[in-house]
């Protein structure tokens, strides 16, 4: 830990000007508030560095130590060189104390017992050592003996020093008693066990019952100070919001908030210099975001170019024919070529087999002739020796020479005839090969027809023991064995004729059955049309009955309305007659009885009309039900008839 950092952690919040509450400089024309007797702190949401509470503390409540969620203009208290004492290379942060509104004590449901073993001597010794080491590191002059025999004055000095390290701008007031500042300070810093400490203990902090809790509070402040210092020294943490360390490309909202804070701070400075339009700040912010989006914009242009190219290719593909048709044509050609190649390969294999057999025969014949030649040479040598031994006359020699020449010519003639015969045989072999290929194609066509007609084994009865397949055997020398399979004249042809006759008879039967079914369907269609006509007639009757029922209902309603009106009129007249009878005496009694009689007649007429209406509706409903039953019966009979026909 550097000495400058240690000194900076102990510097009080000084060199502040302007608004003491928000830390913002006030314009010269603003009305200044009257000086207060109590020194104010930089409070409120203008906290650029968020406070880190210890584990388990503050997680269940909305902490007042906010960083960037409030108005960014109120965060200018953390701007360098404005209302702050310099903190080495970085600016001093504002106070994290949120004022009296956040000092409400925790409710009873939130208080819990301190889990630390505060009564153990070893744990107290460890806390003392940690406190002593931290105070020495932060240049607070104290000895271990002072910690052992603590006084109220020393405890207050250590407490204020540690609180100032955690929050350098906390507003301590020297004119207030320490008991009045102790609890608010702990609650402002969110000490979880502040409610368990009694202010009366501060009079004698070293007593046996008060020292463990007060020592634990100091130890907690030490840990918070270490945590704050470690956080401030963690230069790679994005929540520090150091603009110079923001990468060129980022997506973290904290970096956006840092740039926004920088923009508002610069604009605020420009505002105090009399500027109303902040063009430089706008250009700087736009340039920073343009630099951030430079690679993304390049990628976007590349993607747009690629998209245009892809759309163009897609349009070309959509405008052109489907490649599947072309591939199917190519596939059909390839399959055709493959069939041709297989056929040619089959022929060449057969030709190769024939040529191999011919070469073997020629080699055997050549060996035989070579053996005969050797025998003739041996015989010639023997005859030459005999001629030499014998004493032949010239005539005998001439005769023998003539015979030899005659024999030689005969031999040449025989050789020529053999060569001619060989040529004839070769030409006949070519013709035979072509005819064999044609015969094989015909047999392949014959086999395909058998497969397409369903005549491949096994055949339907009574031909299940007959095999109509034929195969060509070009390797045989016997013409009777060229076709392998059943006899064409005796088996294949009669069987095919029988099958054809059976198919023709089946086709005739099917055709007659089709004609029969068509006739039945025509009859059913005619009956359906008749039933439809009957249904339409019945529907017309039902509609007329419904109309009559509606007319009756309307007439009954009208008569009922007239009767009701008449009854109402008679009631009014009756009431008037009663009134007149009371006024004129008993002379109107007869008129009253006549009116009552008319009233009863109207009531009876209304009841009669209601009964007639109900009877008409019941009759129409009965007729509709009978019509529905008749239609249902007709439809059931039609369905049964269709099912029997099918």
Coordinates of C-alpha atoms in Angstrom, one line a residue:
X1 CA 0.0 0.0 0.0
X2 CA 1.5 3.3 -1.0
X3 CA 2.0 6.2 1.4
X4 CA 0.0 8.5 -0.9
X5 CA -2.9 6.1 -0.8
X6 CA -2.8 5.9 3.0
X7 CA -2.7 9.6 3.3
X8 CA -5.5 10.0 0.8
X9 CA -7.8 7.7 2.8
X10 CA -7.4 9.9 5.8
X11 CA -8.0 13.2 4.0
X12 CA -11.2 14.9 5.1
X13 CA -13.7 16.2 2.6
X14 CA -12.3 19.6 2.0
X15 CA -11.9 22.2 -0.8
X16 CA -15.6 22.0 -1.5
X17 CA -17.4 25.0 -2.9
X18 CA -20.9 25.7 -4.0
X19 CA -23.8 23.6 -2.9
X20 CA -22.7 21.7 0.2
X21 CA -25.5 19.2 -0.2
X22 CA -24.9 18.0 -3.8
X23 CA -21.3 19.1 -4.3
X24 CA -22.3 21.1 -7.5
X25 CA -20.8 24.5 -8.0
X26 CA -23.4 27.2 -7.8
X27 CA -23.5 30.0 -10.3
X28 CA -22.5 33.5 -9.1
X29 CA -26.0 34.8 -9.5
X30 CA -27.6 32.1 -7.2
X31 CA -28.8 33.1 -3.8
X32 CA -26.4 31.8 -1.2
X33 CA -27.9 30.0 1.8
X34 CA -27.2 31.3 5.3
X35 CA -24.2 29.5 6.9
X36 CA -25.3 26.7 9.2
X37 CA -23.8 25.9 12.6
X38 CA -23.4 22.2 11.5
X39 CA -21.0 21.2 8.7
X40 CA -22.9 19.5 5.9
X41 CA -21.8 16.5 3.9
X42 CA -22.0 15.7 0.2
X43 CA -25.1 13.5 0.5
X44 CA -27.7 12.2 -1.9
X45 CA -27.5 10.0 -4.9
X46 CA -24.4 11.7 -6.2
X47 CA -22.2 8.7 -5.4
X48 CA -20.0 7.5 -8.3
X49 CA -18.4 4.6 -6.5
X50 CA -21.0 2.2 -5.1
X51 CA -20.6 1.1 -1.5
X52 CA -19.9 -2.6 -1.0
X53 CA -21.7 -3.8 2.2
X54 CA -20.4 -6.9 3.9
X55 CA -21.9 -10.3 3.1
X56 CA -25.4 -10.7 4.4
X57 CA -25.8 -7.0 5.1
X58 CA -28.0 -4.7 3.1
X59 CA -29.1 -7.4 0.6
X60 CA -32.7 -7.5 1.9
X61 CA -33.2 -3.7 1.8
X62 CA -32.9 -1.0 -0.9
X63 CA -29.6 0.5 -0.1
X64 CA -29.2 4.2 -0.3
X65 CA -25.7 3.9 -1.7
X66 CA -26.5 4.2 -5.3
X67 CA -24.0 5.1 -8.0
X68 CA -25.4 5.9 -11.5
X69 CA -29.2 5.2 -11.3
X70 CA -30.0 8.8 -10.2
X71 CA -29.7 12.0 -12.3
X72 CA -26.2 12.0 -13.7
X73 CA -26.0 15.8 -13.3
X74 CA -26.1 15.3 -9.5
X75 CA -23.1 13.0 -9.7
X76 CA -20.7 15.7 -10.5
X77 CA -19.3 15.6 -7.0
X78 CA -17.0 12.8 -8.1
X79 CA -15.7 14.8 -11.1
X80 CA -11.9 15.5 -10.8
X81 CA -10.8 19.0 -9.9
X82 CA -14.4 20.2 -9.1
X83 CA -15.3 20.4 -5.4
X84 CA -12.8 17.6 -4.4
X85 CA -9.4 17.4 -2.9
X86 CA -7.2 15.5 -5.3
X87 CA -6.6 11.8 -4.4
X88 CA -3.2 11.0 -5.9
X89 CA -4.0 10.1 -9.6
X90 CA -7.7 9.7 -9.2
X91 CA -10.5 11.9 -7.8
X92 CA -11.9 11.8 -4.4
X93 CA -15.4 10.1 -4.2
X94 CA -18.4 11.8 -2.6
X95 CA -19.9 10.8 0.7
X96 CA -22.0 7.7 0.8
X97 CA -24.1 9.0 3.7
X98 CA -27.6 9.5 2.4
X99 CA -28.9 11.8 5.1
X100 CA -31.5 11.6 7.8
X101 CA -34.1 9.9 5.5
X102 CA -32.0 6.7 5.5
X103 CA -31.3 6.6 9.2
X104 CA -34.5 4.8 10.2
X105 CA -33.6 2.0 12.5
X106 CA -34.3 -1.5 11.3
X107 CA -37.6 -3.0 12.3
X108 CA -37.9 -5.7 14.9
X109 CA -38.2 -8.4 12.3
X110 CA -34.9 -7.4 10.8
X111 CA -32.7 -7.4 14.0
X112 CA -30.7 -10.5 14.6
X113 CA -28.0 -11.5 17.0
X114 CA -24.4 -11.0 16.3
X115 CA -23.0 -14.5 15.4
X116 CA -19.4 -13.5 16.1
X117 CA -17.8 -14.9 19.3
X118 CA -17.3 -11.5 20.9
X119 CA -16.8 -12.8 24.4
X120 CA -13.9 -15.0 23.5
X121 CA -10.4 -13.7 24.5
X122 CA -8.7 -15.1 21.4
X123 CA -11.2 -13.4 19.1
X124 CA -10.9 -10.1 20.9
X125 CA -7.1 -10.3 20.6
X126 CA -7.4 -11.0 16.9
X127 CA -9.8 -8.0 16.4
X128 CA -7.4 -5.8 18.4
X129 CA -4.4 -6.8 16.3
X130 CA -6.4 -6.2 13.0
X131 CA -7.5 -2.7 14.3
X132 CA -4.0 -1.9 15.4
X133 CA -2.4 -2.9 12.1
X134 CA -4.9 -1.0 10.1
X135 CA -4.6 2.2 12.2
X136 CA -0.8 2.0 11.9
X137 CA -1.1 1.5 8.1
X138 CA -3.4 4.6 7.9
X139 CA -1.0 6.7 9.9
X140 CA -3.1 6.9 13.1
X141 CA -0.8 7.1 16.1
X142 CA -1.9 4.6 18.7
X143 CA -0.4 1.8 20.8
X144 CA -1.6 -1.6 21.7
X145 CA -1.7 -0.5 25.4
X146 CA -4.2 2.2 24.5
X147 CA -6.4 -0.5 22.9
X148 CA -6.2 -2.6 26.0
X149 CA -7.1 0.4 28.3
X150 CA -9.4 2.4 26.1
X151 CA -10.9 5.7 27.1
X152 CA -13.9 7.5 25.7
X153 CA -11.7 10.1 24.0
X154 CA -9.5 7.6 22.3
X155 CA -12.5 5.5 21.2
X156 CA -14.1 8.6 19.7
X157 CA -10.9 9.5 17.8
X158 CA -10.5 6.0 16.5
X159 CA -14.1 5.8 15.5
X160 CA -14.1 9.1 13.6
X161 CA -10.9 8.1 11.9
X162 CA -12.2 4.8 10.7
X163 CA -15.5 6.3 9.6
X164 CA -13.7 9.0 7.7
X165 CA -11.7 6.3 5.9
X166 CA -14.9 4.5 4.9
X167 CA -16.7 7.8 4.0
X168 CA -14.3 10.8 3.8
X169 CA -17.1 13.3 3.6
X170 CA -19.1 12.1 6.6
X171 CA -20.3 15.2 8.5
X172 CA -19.0 15.0 12.1
X173 CA -19.7 18.0 14.3
X174 CA -17.3 18.8 17.1
X175 CA -20.0 20.6 19.0
X176 CA -22.2 17.6 19.4
X177 CA -21.7 14.9 22.0
X178 CA -20.2 11.6 20.8
X179 CA -23.3 9.7 22.0
X180 CA -25.4 11.8 19.6
X181 CA -23.2 11.0 16.6
X182 CA -22.3 7.3 17.3
X183 CA -25.6 5.6 16.4
X184 CA -26.4 7.8 13.3
X185 CA -23.0 7.1 11.9
X186 CA -23.3 3.3 12.3
X187 CA -26.8 3.3 10.9
X188 CA -25.7 5.5 8.0
X189 CA -22.9 3.0 7.2
X190 CA -25.5 0.1 7.6
X191 CA -23.8 -1.6 10.5
X192 CA -26.1 -4.6 11.0
X193 CA -25.8 -4.8 14.8
X194 CA -26.1 -1.1 15.6
X195 CA -29.3 -1.6 17.5
X196 CA -27.5 -3.9 20.0
X197 CA -25.2 -1.1 21.2
X198 CA -26.3 1.3 24.0
X199 CA -25.0 4.9 23.9
X200 CA -24.5 4.7 27.6
X201 CA -21.6 2.3 27.0
X202 CA -19.6 5.1 25.4
X203 CA -19.0 6.7 28.8
X204 CA -16.9 3.7 29.8
X205 CA -16.1 1.8 26.6
X206 CA -13.5 -0.4 28.2
X207 CA -15.9 -2.0 30.7
X208 CA -16.5 -5.7 30.6
X209 CA -20.1 -5.6 29.3
X210 CA -19.6 -2.8 26.7
X211 CA -16.1 -3.4 25.3
X212 CA -16.8 -6.6 23.1
X213 CA -19.6 -4.9 21.2
X214 CA -17.7 -1.6 20.8
X215 CA -14.6 -3.4 19.7
X216 CA -16.6 -5.4 17.2
X217 CA -18.0 -2.2 15.7
X218 CA -14.4 -0.8 15.3
X219 CA -13.3 -4.1 13.7
X220 CA -16.2 -3.9 11.3
X221 CA -15.2 -0.4 10.3
X222 CA -11.6 -1.7 9.7
X223 CA -12.9 -4.4 7.4
X224 CA -15.1 -1.9 5.5
X225 CA -12.1 0.4 5.1
X226 CA -10.0 -2.4 3.7
X227 CA -12.8 -3.4 1.4
X228 CA -13.2 0.2 0.1
X229 CA -9.4 0.6 -0.4
X230 CA -9.1 -2.7 -2.2
X231 CA -12.1 -1.7 -4.4
X232 CA -10.5 1.7 -5.2
X233 CA -7.2 0.1 -6.1
X234 CA -8.9 -2.5 -8.3
X235 CA -8.2 -0.5 -11.5
X236 CA -9.8 -3.1 -13.8
X237 CA -13.2 -3.0 -12.1
X238 CA -15.7 -1.3 -14.5
X239 CA -17.8 0.1 -11.7
X240 CA -14.9 2.6 -11.0
X241 CA -16.0 4.3 -14.2
X242 CA -12.7 5.6 -15.3
X243 CA -13.3 6.9 -18.8
X244 CA -9.7 6.4 -20.0
X245 CA -9.9 2.6 -19.3
X246 CA -13.2 2.0 -21.2
X247 CA -12.4 -0.4 -24.1
X248 CA -13.2 0.6 -27.6
X249 CA -16.0 -2.0 -27.9
X250 CA -18.2 -2.6 -24.9
X251 CA -21.7 -3.6 -24.0
X252 CA -21.7 -3.2 -20.2
X253 CA -24.3 -0.6 -19.1
X254 CA -21.8 0.7 -16.6
X255 CA -19.5 1.9 -19.4
X256 CA -22.5 3.7 -21.0
X257 CA -23.3 5.4 -17.6
X258 CA -19.6 6.4 -17.3
X259 CA -19.7 8.1 -20.7
X260 CA -23.0 9.8 -19.9
X261 CA -21.5 11.0 -16.6
X262 CA -18.5 12.4 -18.4
X263 CA -20.7 14.1 -21.0
X264 CA -22.9 15.7 -18.3
X265 CA -19.9 16.8 -16.3
X266 CA -18.2 18.5 -19.3
X267 CA -21.6 20.0 -20.3
X268 CA -22.0 21.3 -16.8
X269 CA -18.6 23.0 -16.9
X270 CA -19.5 24.5 -20.3
X271 CA -22.8 25.7 -18.8
X272 CA -20.9 27.6 -16.1
X273 CA -18.7 29.2 -18.8
X274 CA -21.8 30.6 -20.4
X275 CA -22.4 28.0 -23.1
X276 CA -26.0 27.0 -24.0
X277 CA -25.1 24.6 -26.9
X278 CA -22.6 21.9 -26.1
X279 CA -21.3 21.1 -29.6
X280 CA -17.8 20.0 -28.4
X281 CA -19.3 17.6 -25.9
X282 CA -21.7 16.2 -28.4
X283 CA -19.0 15.7 -31.0
X284 CA -16.7 14.0 -28.5
X285 CA -19.5 11.7 -27.4
X286 CA -20.5 10.9 -31.0
X287 CA -16.9 10.3 -31.9
X288 CA -16.5 7.9 -28.9
X289 CA -19.6 5.9 -29.9
X290 CA -18.7 6.0 -33.6
X291 CA -15.3 4.5 -32.6
X292 CA -17.2 1.9 -30.5
X293 CA -19.5 1.1 -33.5
X294 CA -16.8 1.2 -36.1
X295 CA -16.2 -2.5 -36.4
X296 CA -19.9 -3.2 -36.0
X297 CA -20.7 -0.8 -38.8
X298 CA -18.1 -2.5 -41.0
X299 CA -19.5 -5.9 -40.2
X300 CA -23.0 -4.5 -40.9
X301 CA -21.9 -3.2 -44.3
X302 CA -20.3 -6.6 -45.1
X303 CA -23.5 -8.3 -44.0
X304 CA -25.6 -6.0 -46.2
X305 CA -23.3 -6.7 -49.2
X306 CA -23.5 -10.4 -48.5
X307 CA -27.3 -10.1 -48.1
X308 CA -27.7 -8.2 -51.4
X309 CA -25.5 -10.9 -53.1
X310 CA -27.5 -13.6 -51.5
X311 CA -30.8 -12.0 -52.6
X312 CA -29.5 -11.7 -56.1
X313 CA -28.5 -15.4 -56.1
X314 CA -31.9 -16.2 -54.6
X315 CA -33.7 -14.3 -57.4
X316 CA -31.6 -16.0 -60.0
X317 CA -32.4 -19.4 -58.4
X318 CA -36.1 -18.5 -58.2
X319 CA -36.3 -17.2 -61.7
X320 CA -34.5 -20.2 -63.2
X321 CA -35.9 -23.7 -63.4
X322 CA -35.5 -25.9 -60.4
X323 CA -32.2 -27.8 -60.4
X324 CA -34.0 -30.9 -59.4
X325 CA -35.6 -31.2 -62.9
X326 CA -32.2 -30.9 -64.5
X327 CA -30.7 -33.4 -62.0
X328 CA -33.6 -35.8 -62.6
X329 CA -33.0 -35.6 -66.4
X330 CA -29.3 -36.2 -65.8
X331 CA -30.1 -39.1 -63.5
X332 CA -32.4 -40.6 -66.1
X333 CA -29.7 -40.3 -68.8
X334 CA -27.1 -41.8 -66.4
X335 CA -29.5 -44.7 -65.6
X336 CA -30.1 -45.2 -69.3
X337 CA -26.4 -45.1 -70.0
X338 CA -25.8 -47.5 -67.1
X339 CA -28.3 -49.9 -68.5
X340 CA -26.6 -49.7 -71.9
X341 CA -23.2 -50.1 -70.4
X342 CA -24.4 -53.1 -68.4
X343 CA -25.8 -54.6 -71.6
X344 CA -22.6 -53.9 -73.5
X345 CA -20.6 -55.3 -70.6
X346 CA -22.7 -58.4 -70.6
X347 CA -22.1 -58.8 -74.3
X348 CA -18.4 -58.2 -74.1
X349 CA -18.2 -60.7 -71.3
X350 CA -19.9 -63.3 -73.5
X351 CA -17.7 -62.3 -76.4
X352 CA -14.7 -62.5 -74.2
X353 CA -15.7 -66.0 -73.0
X354 CA -16.2 -67.1 -76.6
X355 CA -12.9 -65.6 -77.7
X356 CA -11.2 -67.3 -74.8
X357 CA -12.6 -70.6 -75.8
X358 CA -11.7 -69.9 -79.4
X359 CA -8.1 -69.0 -78.5
X360 CA -7.8 -72.2 -76.4
X361 CA -9.1 -74.2 -79.4
X362 CA -6.7 -72.4 -81.7
X363 CA -3.8 -73.1 -79.3
X364 CA -4.7 -76.7 -79.2
X365 CA -4.9 -76.9 -83.0
X366 CA -1.6 -75.0 -83.3
X367 CA 0.1 -77.4 -81.0
X368 CA -1.4 -80.3 -83.0
X369 CA -0.2 -78.9 -86.3
X370 CA 3.2 -78.1 -84.8
X371 CA 3.5 -81.7 -83.7
X372 CA 2.4 -82.8 -87.3
X373 CA 5.0 -80.4 -88.7
X374 CA 7.7 -82.0 -86.6
X375 CA 6.6 -85.4 -87.7
X376 CA 6.7 -84.3 -91.3
X377 CA 10.2 -82.8 -90.9
X378 CA 11.4 -86.0 -89.3
X379 CA 9.8 -88.0 -92.1
X380 CA 11.4 -85.6 -94.7
X381 CA 14.8 -86.0 -93.2
X382 CA 14.3 -89.8 -93.2
X383 CA 13.3 -89.7 -96.8
X384 CA 16.2 -87.5 -97.7
X385 CA 18.5 -90.1 -96.1
X386 CA 16.8 -92.8 -98.0
X387 CA 17.2 -90.9 -101.3
X388 CA 20.8 -90.4 -100.6
X389 CA 21.3 -94.0 -99.8
X390 CA 19.2 -95.2 -102.7
X391 CA 20.5 -94.7 -106.2
X392 CA 17.6 -93.0 -108.0
X393 CA 17.5 -92.1 -111.7
X394 CA 16.9 -88.5 -112.9
X395 CA 13.5 -89.4 -114.2
X396 CA 12.5 -90.6 -110.8
X397 CA 13.9 -87.5 -109.3
X398 CA 12.0 -85.3 -111.7
X399 CA 8.8 -87.2 -111.1
X400 CA 9.3 -86.9 -107.4
X401 CA 9.9 -83.1 -107.8
X402 CA 6.8 -82.8 -109.9
X403 CA 4.8 -84.7 -107.3
X404 CA 6.3 -82.5 -104.6
X405 CA 5.3 -79.3 -106.5
X406 CA 1.8 -80.7 -107.0
X407 CA 1.5 -81.5 -103.4
X408 CA 2.8 -78.0 -102.5
X409 CA 0.2 -76.3 -104.7
X410 CA -2.5 -78.5 -103.2
X411 CA -1.3 -77.6 -99.8
X412 CA -1.4 -73.9 -100.7
X413 CA -4.9 -74.3 -102.1
X414 CA -6.0 -76.0 -98.9
X415 CA -4.4 -73.2 -96.7
X416 CA -6.3 -70.6 -98.8
X417 CA -9.5 -72.5 -98.4
X418 CA -8.9 -72.8 -94.6
X419 CA -8.3 -69.0 -94.4
X420 CA -11.5 -68.3 -96.3
X421 CA -13.4 -70.7 -94.1
X422 CA -11.9 -68.9 -91.1
X423 CA -13.1 -65.5 -92.4
X424 CA -16.5 -66.9 -93.0
X425 CA -16.5 -68.3 -89.5
X426 CA -15.5 -64.9 -88.0
X427 CA -18.3 -63.1 -90.0
X428 CA -20.8 -65.7 -88.8
X429 CA -19.6 -65.2 -85.3
X430 CA -20.3 -61.4 -85.6
X431 CA -23.7 -62.1 -86.9
X432 CA -24.3 -64.6 -84.2
X433 CA -23.2 -62.2 -81.5
X434 CA -25.6 -59.5 -82.8
X435 CA -28.5 -61.8 -83.1
X436 CA -27.7 -63.1 -79.6
X437 CA -27.7 -59.5 -78.3
X438 CA -31.1 -58.9 -80.0
X439 CA -32.4 -62.1 -78.6
X440 CA -31.2 -61.1 -75.1
X441 CA -32.9 -57.7 -75.4
X442 CA -36.1 -59.5 -76.5
X443 CA -35.8 -61.8 -73.6
X444 CA -35.3 -58.9 -71.2
X445 CA -38.4 -57.2 -72.6
X446 CA -40.3 -60.5 -72.2
X447 CA -39.1 -60.7 -68.6
X448 CA -40.2 -57.1 -67.8
X449 CA -43.6 -57.8 -69.4
X450 CA -43.9 -60.9 -67.2
X451 CA -43.0 -58.9 -64.1
X452 CA -45.4 -56.0 -65.1
X453 CA -48.3 -58.4 -65.8
X454 CA -47.7 -60.3 -62.5
X455 CA -46.8 -63.6 -64.3
X456 CA -43.5 -64.1 -62.5
X457 CA -43.3 -67.2 -60.3
X458 CA -45.4 -68.3 -58.5
X459 CA -48.3 -68.0 -61.0
X460 CA -51.9 -68.0 -60.0
X461 CA -53.7 -71.4 -60.0
X462 CA -53.9 -73.6 -62.1
X463 CA -50.5 -72.5 -63.4
X464 CA -48.5 -72.5 -60.1
X465 CA -46.1 -75.3 -61.3
X466 CA -45.3 -73.5 -64.6
X467 CA -42.3 -71.2 -65.0
X468 CA -42.6 -68.8 -68.0
X469 CA -39.1 -67.3 -67.6
X470 CA -36.6 -67.9 -70.4
X471 CA -32.9 -67.5 -70.5
X472 CA -30.5 -67.4 -73.5
X473 CA -27.5 -69.8 -73.5
X474 CA -25.1 -68.6 -76.2
X475 CA -22.3 -70.8 -75.1
X476 CA -23.9 -74.1 -76.3
X477 CA -23.3 -75.5 -79.7
X478 CA -26.6 -77.3 -79.9
X479 CA -29.4 -75.0 -81.3
X480 CA -32.0 -76.9 -79.2
X481 CA -30.3 -75.7 -76.0
X482 CA -30.1 -72.0 -76.8
X483 CA -33.2 -71.2 -74.7
X484 CA -33.2 -72.5 -71.1
X485 CA -36.6 -72.9 -69.5
X486 CA -39.9 -74.3 -70.5
X487 CA -40.7 -75.3 -74.1
X488 CA -42.1 -72.3 -76.0
X489 CA -44.5 -74.2 -78.3
X490 CA -45.7 -76.8 -75.8
X491 CA -45.7 -74.9 -72.5
X492 CA -45.1 -71.1 -72.7
X493 CA -47.4 -70.2 -75.6
X494 CA -50.4 -72.3 -74.5
X495 CA -50.0 -71.0 -70.9
X496 CA -49.9 -67.4 -72.1
X497 CA -53.0 -68.0 -74.3
X498 CA -54.8 -69.5 -71.3
X499 CA -53.8 -66.5 -69.1
X500 CA -54.9 -64.0 -71.8
X501 CA -58.3 -65.8 -72.1
X502 CA -58.7 -65.7 -68.3
X503 CA -57.8 -62.0 -68.2
X504 CA -60.3 -61.3 -71.0
X505 CA -63.0 -63.1 -69.2
X506 CA -62.2 -61.4 -65.9
X507 CA -62.3 -58.0 -67.7
X508 CA -65.6 -58.9 -69.2
X509 CA -67.0 -59.8 -65.8
X510 CA -65.6 -56.6 -64.3
X511 CA -67.1 -54.6 -67.1
X512 CA -70.5 -56.2 -66.6
X513 CA -70.2 -55.6 -62.8
X514 CA -69.3 -52.0 -63.5
X515 CA -72.3 -51.5 -65.7
X516 CA -74.5 -53.1 -63.0
X517 CA -73.1 -50.9 -60.3
X518 CA -73.6 -47.8 -62.5
X519 CA -77.2 -48.8 -63.0
X520 CA -77.7 -49.2 -59.3
X521 CA -76.0 -45.8 -58.7
X522 CA -78.3 -44.2 -61.2
X523 CA -81.3 -45.7 -59.5
X524 CA -80.0 -44.6 -56.1
X525 CA -79.4 -41.1 -57.5
X526 CA -83.0 -41.0 -58.9
X527 CA -84.4 -42.1 -55.5
X528 CA -82.2 -39.5 -53.7
X529 CA -83.6 -36.8 -56.1
X530 CA -87.1 -38.0 -55.3
X531 CA -86.4 -38.0 -51.6
X532 CA -85.0 -34.5 -52.0
X533 CA -88.1 -33.4 -53.7
X534 CA -90.3 -34.9 -50.9
X535 CA -88.1 -33.2 -48.3
X536 CA -88.4 -29.9 -50.1
X537 CA -92.2 -30.3 -50.2
X538 CA -92.3 -31.1 -46.5
X539 CA -90.0 -28.1 -45.8
X540 CA -92.4 -25.9 -47.7
X541 CA -95.3 -27.2 -45.6
X542 CA -93.3 -26.7 -42.4
X543 CA -92.4 -23.2 -43.5
X544 CA -96.1 -22.5 -44.2
X545 CA -97.1 -24.0 -40.9
X546 CA -94.5 -21.9 -39.1
X547 CA -95.8 -18.8 -40.9
X548 CA -99.3 -19.7 -39.8
X549 CA -98.2 -20.2 -36.3
X550 CA -96.4 -16.9 -36.4
X551 CA -99.5 -15.2 -37.7
X552 CA -101.6 -16.9 -35.0
X553 CA -99.1 -15.9 -32.4
X554 CA -99.1 -12.3 -33.6
X555 CA -102.9 -12.2 -33.8
X556 CA -103.1 -13.6 -30.3
X557 CA -100.6 -11.1 -29.1
X558 CA -102.5 -8.2 -30.7
X559 CA -105.8 -9.5 -29.3
X560 CA -104.1 -9.9 -26.0
X561 CA -102.8 -6.4 -26.2
X562 CA -106.3 -5.1 -27.2
X563 CA -107.9 -7.2 -24.4
X564 CA -105.4 -5.9 -21.9
X565 CA -106.0 -2.3 -23.1
X566 CA -109.8 -2.9 -22.9
X567 CA -109.4 -4.5 -19.4
X568 CA -107.3 -1.5 -18.3
X569 CA -110.0 0.8 -19.7
X570 CA -112.7 -1.1 -18.0
X571 CA -110.8 -1.0 -14.7
X572 CA -110.4 2.7 -15.1
X573 CA -114.1 3.0 -15.9
X574 CA -114.9 0.7 -13.0
X575 CA -112.8 2.9 -10.7
X576 CA -114.5 6.0 -12.1
X577 CA -117.9 4.3 -11.7
X578 CA -117.1 3.4 -8.1
X579 CA -116.1 7.0 -7.6
X580 CA -119.3 8.2 -9.3
X581 CA -121.4 5.7 -7.3
X582 CA -120.0 7.0 -4.1
X583 CA -120.7 10.5 -5.2
X584 CA -124.1 10.0 -6.8
X585 CA -125.4 7.1 -4.7
X586 CA -126.8 3.7 -5.5
X587 CA -128.1 4.7 -9.0
X588 CA -124.9 3.4 -10.7
X589 CA -124.8 0.0 -9.1
X590 CA -126.4 -1.6 -12.2
X591 CA -123.8 0.1 -14.5
X592 CA -121.0 -1.3 -12.2
X593 CA -122.4 -4.8 -12.5
X594 CA -122.5 -4.4 -16.3
X595 CA -118.9 -3.3 -16.4
X596 CA -117.8 -6.2 -14.2
X597 CA -119.7 -8.6 -16.5
X598 CA -117.9 -7.0 -19.6
X599 CA -114.6 -7.4 -17.7
X600 CA -115.2 -11.1 -17.0
X601 CA -116.1 -11.6 -20.7
X602 CA -112.8 -9.9 -21.8
X603 CA -110.8 -12.1 -19.3
X604 CA -112.5 -15.2 -20.7
X605 CA -111.8 -14.1 -24.2
X606 CA -108.1 -13.6 -23.5
X607 CA -107.9 -17.0 -21.8
X608 CA -109.6 -18.6 -24.8
X609 CA -107.2 -16.9 -27.2
X610 CA -104.3 -18.1 -25.1
X611 CA -105.5 -21.6 -25.2
X612 CA -106.0 -21.5 -28.9
X613 CA -102.5 -20.1 -29.4
X614 CA -101.0 -22.9 -27.2
X615 CA -103.0 -25.5 -29.1
X616 CA -101.8 -24.2 -32.5
X617 CA -98.2 -24.1 -31.3
X618 CA -98.5 -27.6 -29.9
X619 CA -100.0 -28.8 -33.2
X620 CA -97.3 -27.2 -35.3
X621 CA -94.6 -28.6 -33.0
X622 CA -96.2 -32.1 -33.3
X623 CA -96.3 -31.8 -37.1
X624 CA -92.6 -30.6 -37.1
X625 CA -91.7 -33.7 -35.0
X626 CA -93.6 -36.0 -37.3
X627 CA -91.8 -34.4 -40.3
X628 CA -88.4 -34.9 -38.7
X629 CA -89.2 -38.5 -37.9
X630 CA -90.4 -39.1 -41.5
X631 CA -87.2 -37.5 -42.9
X632 CA -85.1 -39.6 -40.5
X633 CA -86.9 -42.8 -41.5
X634 CA -86.4 -41.9 -45.2
X635 CA -82.7 -41.3 -44.7
X636 CA -82.3 -44.5 -42.7
X637 CA -84.0 -46.5 -45.5
X638 CA -81.8 -44.8 -48.1
X639 CA -78.7 -45.6 -46.1
X640 CA -79.7 -49.2 -45.6
X641 CA -80.4 -49.5 -49.3
X642 CA -77.0 -48.0 -50.2
X643 CA -75.2 -50.3 -47.8
X644 CA -77.1 -53.4 -49.2
X645 CA -76.2 -52.3 -52.7
X646 CA -72.5 -51.9 -51.9

